[in-house]
Amino acid sequence: MKYLEEFRDAKGVQGLLAEIRRLVTRPWNLMEVCGGQTHSIIRNGIDQLLPQEIRLIHGPGCPVCVTPLVAIDKALAIASLPNVTFCSFGDMLRVPGSDKDLFRVKSEGGDIRIVYSPLDALKIAQENPERQVVFFAIGFETTAPANAMAVDLAKKRGIKNFSVLVSHVLVPPAIAAIMSSPVNRVQAFLAAGHVCSVMGFWEYPPLAERFHVPIVITGFEPLDVLAGILAAVRQLENGEARVENAYSRVVNFEGNLPAQALLKQVFTIEDRAWRGIGNIPQSGWKLSPAYREYDAETRFSVGEIHTVESPLCHSGEVLQGVIQPTECPAFGRQCTPRTPLGATMVSSEGACAAYYNYGRFAPVSITTAEEPACAT
Ligand code: SF4
């Protein structure tokens, strides 16, 4: 079975669009939770193909974007310490902290390595026992199992010079927070398929019931996204609010049970601040007491952190779907991928980057010589 081409089929797209047009009788606001879905929507022009009654709101599902500023500043402080090798996925290096980013620390002599897996960082620790090796463990339920495995392996192998700076966030509490907001406009969710491939979707029925909101598990290819939108619109038009799986080739109800067991063993749930959004109760993971010795925040004293956000950046409103990226006054002016003011412009999954990279410049009248009016 093919997993990509058949989910990009133009005829299939036209068929789903026709069905959505046939069903829609009034305006609906749908939020795609995941930044990967946002990029698929903007890259493929799905938002422009939909009937005008369907408004897609981009959600807080970009792991880089929601990593709180205090975590970035702690990363900068730890990475600046002598004898520390700081390992991170590449897209975290350009995320602005209060006064610099990890690239700046690297240019100042910090030993910062881009890795593709926490296991790469663990290997660096094993090969360099004289150095403290720290991995920046960010992301949703999708990346957490590999980070849990790295910590568990370090403990089993007795590796003492490895630790993780944990900033993991969880999707279901974010859905509850969005629905509880007084400025909420979301009427249905397209849930992130890769998160559900790990966690299943057993956490969602109570949310759908509590907030009377349809939640459709959705994939990332054009047909996946449109199938999710069609399922959500059908429920909305029928007055239904239940959980539906439109990504059954990858996701089942239970999810990956061994991965969930490892997460439960290594992490405990805590309140967590989300960048641009604020504190969301019970929305993050930290290392459980049995693994606390591998917590970089315990191992290194980084002192008092005073965070300073750019006053120009509206990424919190973008992440909550209150404004579109192009409605930010700095979009394409002071803020571009080369001069990002916020993480939503830095991250490969960020909504501001999606609009910039795929040329949604219409509301912006001023561009500079360095920054093309259209990225295409
Ligand atoms: S365009 Fe830039 S300044 Fe505006 S919200 Fe996005 S990241 Fe922040």
Coordinates of C-alpha atoms and ligand atoms in Angstrom, one line a residue:
M1 CA 0.0 0.0 0.0
K2 CA 1.2 3.5 -0.8
Y3 CA 1.1 6.0 2.0
L4 CA 1.7 9.3 0.2
E5 CA 0.7 9.6 -3.5
E6 CA -2.8 8.3 -3.1
F7 CA -3.4 10.8 -0.4
R8 CA -2.4 13.7 -2.7
D9 CA -4.7 12.6 -5.5
A10 CA -6.3 15.7 -7.2
K11 CA -9.5 13.8 -8.1
G12 CA -9.9 12.7 -4.5
V13 CA -9.4 16.3 -3.4
Q14 CA -12.1 17.6 -5.7
G15 CA -14.5 14.9 -4.5
L16 CA -14.0 15.8 -0.9
L17 CA -14.3 19.5 -1.6
A18 CA -17.5 18.9 -3.5
E19 CA -18.9 17.0 -0.5
I20 CA -17.9 19.7 1.9
R21 CA -19.5 22.4 -0.3
R22 CA -22.7 20.3 -0.5
L23 CA -22.9 19.9 3.3
V24 CA -22.1 23.5 4.5
T25 CA -25.0 25.7 5.3
R26 CA -23.4 28.3 7.6
P27 CA -20.0 29.5 8.9
W28 CA -17.9 27.2 11.0
N29 CA -14.5 27.7 12.8
L30 CA -12.2 24.6 12.8
M31 CA -8.9 24.5 14.5
E32 CA -6.1 22.2 13.3
V33 CA -4.1 21.6 16.4
C34 CA -0.8 20.6 14.8
G35 CA 1.7 22.9 13.1
G36 CA 2.4 20.1 10.5
Q37 CA -1.2 20.2 9.5
T38 CA -1.0 24.1 9.3
H39 CA 1.9 23.8 6.9
S40 CA 0.1 21.2 4.8
I41 CA -3.0 23.4 4.6
I42 CA -1.1 26.6 3.6
R43 CA 1.4 24.8 1.3
N44 CA -1.4 23.1 -0.6
G45 CA -3.7 26.1 -0.5
I46 CA -6.4 24.0 1.2
D47 CA -7.7 27.0 3.1
Q48 CA -8.3 28.8 -0.2
L49 CA -10.1 25.9 -1.8
L50 CA -12.6 25.5 0.9
P51 CA -16.0 27.2 0.8
Q52 CA -15.8 30.6 2.5
E53 CA -18.0 29.5 5.3
I54 CA -15.2 27.2 6.6
R55 CA -12.5 29.2 8.5
L56 CA -9.4 27.3 9.6
I57 CA -7.8 28.5 12.8
H58 CA -4.2 27.5 13.4
G59 CA -3.6 26.0 16.8
P60 CA -0.8 25.7 19.3
G61 CA 0.6 22.5 18.0
C62 CA 4.1 23.5 17.1
P63 CA 6.5 22.2 19.8
V64 CA 9.2 24.8 19.1
C65 CA 6.7 27.7 19.3
V66 CA 5.2 26.8 22.6
T67 CA 8.4 26.0 24.5
P68 CA 8.3 28.8 27.1
L69 CA 10.8 31.6 27.1
V70 CA 12.0 30.6 30.5
A71 CA 13.0 27.2 29.2
I72 CA 14.9 28.8 26.3
D73 CA 16.7 31.1 28.7
K74 CA 17.6 28.2 30.9
A75 CA 18.9 26.4 27.9
L76 CA 21.0 29.4 27.0
A77 CA 22.4 29.6 30.6
I78 CA 23.3 25.9 30.7
A79 CA 24.8 25.9 27.2
S80 CA 27.0 28.8 28.2
L81 CA 28.6 26.8 31.1
P82 CA 32.1 25.5 30.7
N83 CA 32.4 21.7 30.5
V84 CA 28.9 21.4 29.1
T85 CA 28.0 20.0 25.7
F86 CA 24.5 21.1 24.9
C87 CA 22.5 19.0 22.3
S88 CA 19.4 20.0 20.6
F89 CA 17.3 19.5 17.5
G90 CA 18.4 22.1 14.9
D91 CA 15.2 24.2 14.9
M92 CA 15.7 25.2 18.5
L93 CA 19.0 27.0 17.8
R94 CA 17.4 30.1 16.2
V95 CA 14.5 30.5 18.7
P96 CA 15.0 33.8 20.4
G97 CA 15.5 33.9 24.1
S98 CA 15.2 37.1 26.2
D99 CA 18.5 38.5 24.7
K100 CA 20.0 35.9 22.4
D101 CA 19.7 32.4 20.9
L102 CA 21.6 29.2 21.0
F103 CA 23.4 30.1 17.7
R104 CA 24.8 33.2 19.5
V105 CA 26.0 31.0 22.4
K106 CA 27.7 28.7 19.9
S107 CA 29.4 31.7 18.2
E108 CA 30.6 32.8 21.6
G109 CA 32.3 29.4 22.1
G110 CA 29.6 27.2 23.6
D111 CA 29.8 23.6 22.7
I112 CA 26.4 23.2 21.0
R113 CA 25.6 20.2 18.9
I114 CA 22.7 19.6 16.6
V115 CA 21.4 16.0 17.0
Y116 CA 18.6 14.0 15.3
S117 CA 17.7 11.9 18.4
P118 CA 18.3 12.0 22.1
L119 CA 20.1 8.7 21.7
D120 CA 22.7 10.7 19.7
A121 CA 23.2 12.9 22.7
L122 CA 23.5 9.8 25.0
K123 CA 26.2 8.5 22.6
I124 CA 28.1 11.8 22.9
A125 CA 27.9 11.4 26.7
Q126 CA 29.3 7.9 26.6
E127 CA 32.1 8.9 24.4
N128 CA 33.0 12.0 26.4
P129 CA 32.9 11.0 30.0
E130 CA 34.8 14.2 31.1
R131 CA 32.0 16.5 29.8
Q132 CA 28.4 17.1 31.0
V133 CA 26.1 16.4 28.1
V134 CA 22.6 17.9 28.2
F135 CA 19.8 17.2 25.7
F136 CA 17.0 19.8 25.2
A137 CA 13.9 17.6 25.5
I138 CA 11.0 19.5 24.0
G139 CA 7.8 18.6 22.2
F140 CA 4.5 16.9 22.5
E141 CA 3.6 13.3 23.2
T142 CA 5.2 12.5 19.9
T143 CA 8.8 13.2 20.9
A144 CA 8.5 12.3 24.5
P145 CA 8.9 8.5 24.3
A146 CA 12.3 8.7 22.7
N147 CA 13.4 11.2 25.4
A148 CA 12.0 8.9 28.1
M149 CA 13.9 6.0 26.5
A150 CA 17.2 7.9 26.5
V151 CA 16.9 8.8 30.2
D152 CA 15.9 5.2 31.1
L153 CA 18.9 3.9 29.1
A154 CA 21.2 6.3 30.8
K155 CA 20.0 5.1 34.2
K156 CA 20.3 1.4 33.2
R157 CA 23.8 1.9 31.8
G158 CA 24.9 4.0 34.8
I159 CA 25.8 7.0 32.6
K160 CA 26.2 9.9 35.0
N161 CA 27.3 12.7 32.7
F162 CA 24.0 12.9 30.8
S163 CA 20.9 14.9 31.7
V164 CA 17.8 16.4 29.9
L165 CA 16.3 19.9 30.1
V166 CA 12.6 18.9 29.9
S167 CA 9.9 21.1 28.4
H168 CA 7.3 18.6 27.3
V169 CA 3.7 19.7 26.7
L170 CA 0.4 17.7 26.3
V171 CA -2.4 18.2 23.8
P172 CA -5.6 17.4 25.7
P173 CA -5.1 20.1 28.4
A174 CA -4.4 22.6 25.7
I175 CA -7.7 21.7 24.0
A176 CA -9.5 22.2 27.3
A177 CA -7.8 25.6 27.8
I178 CA -8.7 26.8 24.3
M179 CA -12.4 25.8 24.8
S180 CA -12.4 27.4 28.3
S181 CA -11.1 30.7 27.0
P182 CA -13.6 33.6 26.9
V183 CA -12.3 34.6 23.5
N184 CA -12.6 31.1 22.0
R185 CA -14.0 30.8 18.5
V186 CA -13.2 27.1 17.9
Q187 CA -16.2 24.9 17.1
A188 CA -14.4 21.7 16.1
F189 CA -10.8 20.3 16.3
L190 CA -8.7 18.4 13.8
A191 CA -6.5 16.5 16.3
A192 CA -2.9 15.7 15.5
G193 CA -2.5 12.3 14.0
H194 CA 1.1 11.7 15.1
V195 CA 0.3 12.5 18.7
C196 CA -2.6 10.1 18.6
S197 CA -0.4 7.4 17.0
V198 CA 1.4 7.4 20.4
M199 CA -1.4 8.2 22.8
G200 CA -4.4 6.8 21.0
F201 CA -7.5 8.9 21.4
W202 CA -9.0 7.5 24.6
E203 CA -8.3 10.9 26.3
Y204 CA -10.6 12.8 23.9
P205 CA -14.2 11.5 24.4
P206 CA -14.5 13.3 27.8
L207 CA -13.4 16.6 26.1
A208 CA -15.8 16.2 23.2
E209 CA -18.6 15.6 25.7
R210 CA -17.6 18.3 28.2
F211 CA -17.3 21.1 25.6
H212 CA -19.7 19.7 23.1
V213 CA -17.1 19.9 20.4
P214 CA -16.4 17.5 17.5
I215 CA -12.8 16.2 17.6
V216 CA -11.6 14.4 14.4
I217 CA -8.2 12.6 14.4
T218 CA -6.6 13.9 11.2
G219 CA -3.4 13.1 9.2
F220 CA -1.2 15.4 7.2
E221 CA -1.6 14.8 3.4
P222 CA -4.2 16.9 1.5
L223 CA -6.7 14.1 1.4
D224 CA -6.2 13.4 5.1
V225 CA -6.8 17.0 6.0
L226 CA -9.9 17.3 3.8
A227 CA -11.3 14.0 5.2
G228 CA -10.9 15.4 8.7
I229 CA -12.6 18.7 7.7
L230 CA -15.4 16.8 6.0
A231 CA -16.0 14.7 9.1
A232 CA -15.9 17.8 11.4
V233 CA -18.3 19.7 9.1
R234 CA -20.7 16.8 8.9
Q235 CA -20.9 16.6 12.7
L236 CA -21.3 20.3 13.1
E237 CA -24.1 20.5 10.6
N238 CA -25.8 17.5 12.3
G239 CA -25.4 19.1 15.8
E240 CA -23.1 16.2 16.9
A241 CA -20.0 16.4 19.1
R242 CA -18.0 13.2 19.2
V243 CA -14.5 11.8 18.5
E244 CA -14.0 10.4 15.1
N245 CA -10.9 8.8 13.6
A246 CA -10.1 10.0 10.1
Y247 CA -6.5 8.6 10.2
S248 CA -7.2 5.0 10.9
R249 CA -4.3 3.8 8.8
V250 CA -2.0 5.1 11.5
V251 CA -4.1 5.6 14.7
N252 CA -6.1 3.3 16.9
F253 CA -8.0 4.0 20.1
E254 CA -5.4 2.6 22.5
G255 CA -2.3 4.0 20.8
N256 CA 1.2 2.6 21.5
L257 CA 0.8 1.0 24.9
P258 CA 4.5 0.2 25.5
A259 CA 5.4 3.8 24.7
Q260 CA 2.7 5.1 27.1
A261 CA 3.9 2.7 29.8
L262 CA 7.5 4.1 29.5
L263 CA 6.2 7.7 29.6
K264 CA 4.3 6.9 32.8
Q265 CA 7.4 5.4 34.3
V266 CA 9.8 8.2 33.4
F267 CA 7.6 11.3 33.7
T268 CA 5.0 12.8 36.0
I269 CA 2.4 15.4 34.9
E270 CA 2.7 19.0 36.1
D271 CA 1.3 22.5 35.4
R272 CA 3.3 24.0 32.5
A273 CA 3.7 27.5 31.0
W274 CA 3.2 27.6 27.2
R275 CA 5.0 30.4 25.3
G276 CA 2.6 33.1 24.3
I277 CA -0.3 31.4 26.0
G278 CA 0.6 31.2 29.7
N279 CA 0.1 28.5 32.3
I280 CA -2.1 25.5 31.5
P281 CA -2.9 23.2 34.4
Q282 CA -1.6 19.6 34.2
S283 CA -0.3 20.2 30.7
G284 CA 3.4 19.2 30.9
W285 CA 5.7 16.4 31.9
K286 CA 8.7 16.5 34.2
L287 CA 11.0 13.7 35.2
S288 CA 9.5 11.5 37.9
P289 CA 11.4 11.3 41.3
A290 CA 13.1 8.0 40.2
Y291 CA 14.8 9.8 37.3
R292 CA 15.3 13.3 38.9
E293 CA 19.1 12.9 38.9
Y294 CA 18.9 13.2 35.1
D295 CA 17.1 16.5 35.3
A296 CA 19.4 19.3 34.0
E297 CA 17.6 21.9 36.1
T298 CA 18.5 19.9 39.2
R299 CA 22.1 19.3 38.1
F300 CA 22.9 22.9 37.1
S301 CA 22.1 26.0 39.1
V302 CA 21.2 28.6 36.4
G303 CA 20.1 31.3 38.9
E304 CA 17.2 33.6 38.6
I305 CA 15.8 33.9 35.1
H306 CA 14.1 37.1 34.1
T307 CA 12.4 36.7 30.8
V308 CA 11.8 39.5 28.3
E309 CA 9.4 38.9 25.4
S310 CA 9.5 41.1 22.3
P311 CA 6.7 43.7 22.7
L312 CA 6.1 43.5 19.0
C313 CA 5.3 39.8 18.9
H314 CA 1.7 38.6 18.9
S315 CA 2.5 34.9 18.7
G316 CA 0.3 34.1 21.7
E317 CA -2.7 35.4 19.8
V318 CA -1.5 33.4 16.7
L319 CA -1.1 30.3 18.7
Q320 CA -4.6 30.6 20.2
G321 CA -6.2 31.3 16.8
V322 CA -7.3 34.8 17.8
I323 CA -5.4 36.4 14.9
Q324 CA -3.9 35.1 11.6
P325 CA -0.1 35.6 11.2
T326 CA -0.6 38.3 8.6
E327 CA -2.7 40.3 11.1
C328 CA 0.4 40.8 13.2
P329 CA 1.8 44.3 12.4
A330 CA 5.4 43.0 12.4
F331 CA 4.7 40.2 9.9
G332 CA 7.0 40.5 6.9
R333 CA 8.3 43.9 8.2
Q334 CA 10.4 43.7 11.4
C335 CA 9.7 39.9 11.6
T336 CA 10.9 37.5 8.9
P337 CA 12.5 34.1 8.9
R338 CA 15.9 35.9 8.8
T339 CA 14.9 38.3 11.5
P340 CA 12.4 36.4 13.7
L341 CA 10.9 38.1 16.7
G342 CA 9.0 35.1 17.8
A343 CA 9.2 31.3 17.7
T344 CA 6.2 31.0 15.3
M345 CA 8.4 32.6 12.6
V346 CA 11.5 30.5 13.5
S347 CA 10.0 27.0 13.6
S348 CA 9.6 24.8 10.6
E349 CA 6.1 24.1 12.0
G350 CA 5.3 27.7 13.0
A351 CA 2.2 29.3 11.5
C352 CA 4.0 32.6 10.8
A353 CA 6.7 30.8 9.0
A354 CA 4.0 28.9 6.9
Y355 CA 2.4 32.1 5.8
Y356 CA 5.8 33.7 5.1
N357 CA 7.3 30.8 3.2
Y358 CA 4.2 30.1 1.1
G359 CA 3.8 33.7 0.1
R360 CA 0.7 34.9 2.1
F361 CA 1.8 38.5 2.0
A362 CA -1.4 40.2 0.9
P363 CA -2.1 42.4 4.0
V364 CA 1.5 43.6 4.1
S365 CA 2.3 46.6 1.9
I366 CA 6.0 47.2 2.8
T367 CA 8.8 44.8 2.0
T368 CA 12.6 45.3 2.0
A369 CA 15.1 44.7 -0.7
E370 CA 16.5 41.7 1.2
E371 CA 13.2 40.1 1.8
P372 CA 11.3 39.1 -1.4
A373 CA 7.6 40.1 -1.6
C374 CA 6.8 36.5 -2.3
A375 CA 8.8 33.5 -1.2
T376 CA 7.8 31.5 -4.3
Ligands
SF4_1 S1 4.9 37.6 12.6 FE1 6.7 37.5 14.0 S2 6.3 39.1 15.5 FE2 4.3 38.6 14.5 S3 3.4 37.0 15.8 FE3 4.6 36.0 14.2 S4 6.6 35.6 15.1 FE4 5.6 37.2 16.4

